[in-house]
CSV table of C-alpha atoms in Angstrom, one decimal:
chain,number,residue,atom,x,y,z
A,1281,MET,CA,11.1,-13.7,-1.6
A,1282,LYS,CA,8.0,-12.4,-3.2
A,1283,TYR,CA,7.9,-8.9,-1.7
A,1284,ARG,CA,10.4,-7.5,0.8
A,1285,GLN,CA,11.1,-8.3,4.4
A,1286,LEU,CA,9.1,-6.4,6.9
A,1287,THR,CA,10.9,-3.5,8.7
A,1288,LYS,CA,12.2,-3.9,12.3
A,1289,GLU,CA,9.2,-1.7,13.4
A,1290,GLN,CA,6.7,-3.9,11.5
A,1291,PHE,CA,8.2,-7.1,13.0
A,1292,GLU,CA,8.0,-5.5,16.5
A,1293,SER,CA,4.3,-4.6,16.0
A,1294,LEU,CA,3.6,-8.1,14.7
A,1295,HIS,CA,5.6,-9.8,17.5
A,1296,ARG,CA,2.7,-12.0,18.7
A,1297,GLU,CA,1.8,-13.1,15.1
A,1298,PHE,CA,5.5,-13.9,14.4
A,1299,ALA,CA,5.7,-16.0,17.6
A,1300,GLN,CA,2.5,-17.9,16.5
A,1301,PHE,CA,4.1,-18.4,13.1
A,1302,LEU,CA,7.2,-19.8,14.6
A,1303,ALA,CA,5.1,-22.0,17.0
A,1304,SER,CA,3.2,-23.4,14.0
A,1305,GLN,CA,6.6,-24.7,12.9
A,1306,SER,CA,7.4,-26.1,16.4
A,1307,ILE,CA,10.0,-23.4,17.1
A,1308,ASP,CA,9.9,-22.0,20.6
A,1309,VAL,CA,11.7,-18.9,21.9
A,1310,ASN,CA,14.8,-20.8,23.0
A,1311,GLU,CA,15.1,-22.5,19.7
A,1312,TRP,CA,14.5,-19.2,17.8
A,1313,ASN,CA,17.3,-17.6,19.8
A,1314,GLN,CA,19.6,-20.5,19.0
A,1315,ILE,CA,18.7,-20.3,15.3
A,1316,LYS,CA,19.4,-16.6,15.2
A,1317,GLN,CA,22.8,-17.2,16.8
A,1318,GLU,CA,23.9,-20.4,15.0
A,1319,LYS,CA,22.1,-20.2,11.6
A,1320,PRO,CA,21.4,-16.6,10.7
A,1321,HIS,CA,20.5,-17.6,7.2
A,1322,VAL,CA,17.8,-19.9,8.4
A,1323,ALA,CA,16.4,-17.1,10.7
A,1324,GLU,CA,16.5,-14.7,7.7
A,1325,GLU,CA,14.5,-17.2,5.6
A,1326,GLU,CA,11.9,-17.6,8.3
A,1327,MET,CA,11.6,-13.9,8.5
A,1328,ASN,CA,11.2,-13.7,4.7
A,1329,ILE,CA,8.5,-16.3,4.7
A,1330,PHE,CA,6.6,-14.6,7.4
A,1331,SER,CA,7.0,-11.2,5.6
A,1332,ASP,CA,5.5,-12.7,2.4
A,1333,ILE,CA,2.6,-14.1,4.3
A,1334,VAL,CA,1.9,-10.8,6.0
A,1335,TRP,CA,2.2,-8.8,2.7
A,1336,ASP,CA,0.0,-11.3,0.9
A,1337,ASP,CA,-2.7,-10.9,3.5
A,1338,VAL,CA,-2.5,-7.1,3.5
A,1339,LEU,CA,-2.4,-6.8,-0.3
A,1340,LYS,CA,-5.3,-9.2,-0.9
A,1341,ARG,CA,-7.5,-7.0,1.4
A,1342,THR,CA,-6.3,-3.7,-0.2
A,1343,GLU,CA,-9.0,-2.0,-2.2
A,1344,TYR,CA,-7.8,1.6,-2.5
A,1345,LEU,CA,-4.5,3.4,-2.7
A,1346,GLU,CA,-3.6,7.1,-2.8
A,1347,HIS,CA,-0.4,8.8,-3.9
A,1348,PHE,CA,0.1,12.5,-3.2
A,1349,SER,CA,2.6,14.9,-4.7
A,1350,SER,CA,2.7,18.7,-4.5
A,1351,ASN,CA,0.6,19.2,-7.6
A,1352,SER,CA,-1.2,15.9,-8.2
A,1353,ILE,CA,-3.0,13.0,-6.6
A,1354,ASN,CA,-3.2,9.5,-8.0
A,1355,LEU,CA,-6.2,7.5,-6.6
A,1356,PHE,CA,-6.5,3.8,-7.3
A,1357,LYS,CA,-9.3,1.3,-6.8
A,1358,CYS,CA,-7.9,-2.2,-6.9
A,1359,GLU,CA,-10.4,-4.8,-8.0
A,1360,ASP,CA,-9.7,-8.5,-8.7
A,1361,LYS,CA,-8.9,-8.2,-12.4
A,1362,LYS,CA,-8.6,-4.5,-13.0
A,1363,ILE,CA,-7.1,-1.4,-11.4
A,1364,TYR,CA,-8.9,1.9,-11.8
A,1365,ARG,CA,-7.1,5.2,-11.6
A,1366,ILE,CA,-8.2,8.8,-11.1
A,1367,VAL,CA,-5.5,11.5,-11.5
A,1368,ILE,CA,-6.1,15.0,-10.2
A,1369,GLN,CA,-3.6,17.5,-11.5
A,1370,ILE,CA,-3.4,21.1,-10.2
A,1371,ASN,CA,-2.1,23.6,-12.7
A,1372,ASN,CA,-1.5,26.3,-10.1
A,1373,ASP,CA,1.9,26.6,-8.5
A,1374,SER,CA,0.6,28.3,-5.5
A,1375,ILE,CA,-1.4,25.2,-4.4
A,1376,ASN,CA,0.5,22.5,-2.7
A,1377,LEU,CA,-1.5,19.3,-2.1
A,1378,MET,CA,1.0,18.1,0.4
A,1379,GLU,CA,-0.1,20.8,2.8
A,1380,SER,CA,-3.5,20.9,4.5
A,1381,LYS,CA,-4.3,24.3,3.1
A,1382,GLY,CA,-3.8,23.0,-0.5
A,1383,TYR,CA,-5.7,19.9,0.1
A,1384,GLN,CA,-8.6,21.8,1.6
A,1385,TRP,CA,-8.5,24.2,-1.4
A,1386,LEU,CA,-8.8,21.2,-3.8
A,1387,LEU,CA,-11.9,19.8,-1.9
A,1388,LYS,CA,-13.6,23.3,-2.1
A,1389,ASN,CA,-12.5,24.0,-5.7
A,1390,SER,CA,-12.5,20.6,-7.4
A,1391,LEU,CA,-14.3,22.0,-10.5
A,1392,ASP,CA,-11.9,25.0,-10.8
A,1393,SER,CA,-10.4,25.5,-14.3
A,1394,THR,CA,-6.9,24.8,-12.9
A,1395,VAL,CA,-7.9,21.3,-11.8
A,1396,ASP,CA,-7.7,18.5,-14.4
A,1397,ILE,CA,-9.3,15.2,-13.5
A,1398,LEU,CA,-8.5,12.1,-15.6
A,1399,GLN,CA,-9.5,8.6,-15.2
A,1400,GLY,CA,-8.6,5.2,-16.7
A,1401,ASN,CA,-8.3,1.5,-15.9
A,1402,LYS,CA,-6.2,-1.4,-16.9
A,1403,ILE,CA,-6.1,-5.2,-16.5
A,1404,TYR,CA,-3.2,-6.2,-14.3
A,1405,GLN,CA,-0.1,-7.0,-16.3
A,1406,ARG,CA,1.3,-9.1,-13.5
A,1407,GLU,CA,-0.2,-10.8,-10.5
A,1408,ARG,CA,-2.6,-8.3,-8.7
A,1409,ASN,CA,-0.8,-8.3,-5.4
A,1410,ALA,CA,2.6,-7.7,-7.0
A,1411,GLU,CA,1.3,-4.6,-8.9
A,1412,ILE,CA,-0.3,-3.2,-5.7
A,1413,PHE,CA,2.9,-3.8,-3.8
A,1414,ASP,CA,4.9,-2.0,-6.5
A,1415,LEU,CA,2.6,1.0,-6.1
A,1416,ILE,CA,3.1,1.0,-2.3
A,1417,GLU,CA,6.9,0.8,-2.7
A,1418,LYS,CA,6.7,3.8,-5.0
A,1419,GLY,CA,5.0,5.8,-2.3
A,1420,SER,CA,1.2,5.0,-2.4
A,1421,ASN,CA,-0.6,4.5,0.8
A,1422,ILE,CA,-3.5,2.2,1.5
A,1423,SER,CA,-6.7,4.1,2.1
A,1424,LYS,CA,-10.4,3.6,2.8
A,1425,GLY,CA,-11.3,5.0,-0.6
A,1426,GLU,CA,-13.2,8.1,0.4
A,1427,LEU,CA,-11.3,10.4,-1.8
A,1428,TYR,CA,-11.5,8.0,-4.8
A,1429,GLU,CA,-15.2,7.7,-4.4
A,1430,TYR,CA,-15.6,11.5,-3.9
A,1431,PHE,CA,-13.9,12.2,-7.2
A,1432,LYS,CA,-15.6,9.3,-8.9
A,1433,GLY,CA,-18.9,10.9,-7.9
A,1434,LEU,CA,-17.8,14.2,-9.4
A,1435,ILE,CA,-16.8,12.6,-12.7
A,1436,THR,CA,-20.1,10.7,-12.9
A,1437,ALA,CA,-22.1,13.9,-12.1
A,1438,SER,CA,-20.3,15.8,-14.9
């Protein structure tokens, strides 16, 4: 398995797609139920293959990631060969970026002396999707990139 198996909730939300996946292998509902009962290891393998297909599709389309903690934000732009990163570090214990109030404070005070903004980039050390998946497993969320582009604009303007 390349990534990890989808959760029960993810399988439920992709019920139709999973049924189509099974149908593409000439497995109907009755046969699937029989496989689950009599050959759970085969059912598990089918679920793993489907999970990898879904993850590959999601990851290849992922352009931006965000990871929040109470005093920092890591923003990633995922291109084909390189990943770009902007780190926003708040050096003020009274600001909590995990709360709306703290997040709003940051947007209004991005150039405050207690805000450090760093940037960098690197060529992927492993396959692109594997590195993005690793960031997601460590708590990053896929985003549309508005926050990354906002801070990129601030850095460029400085």
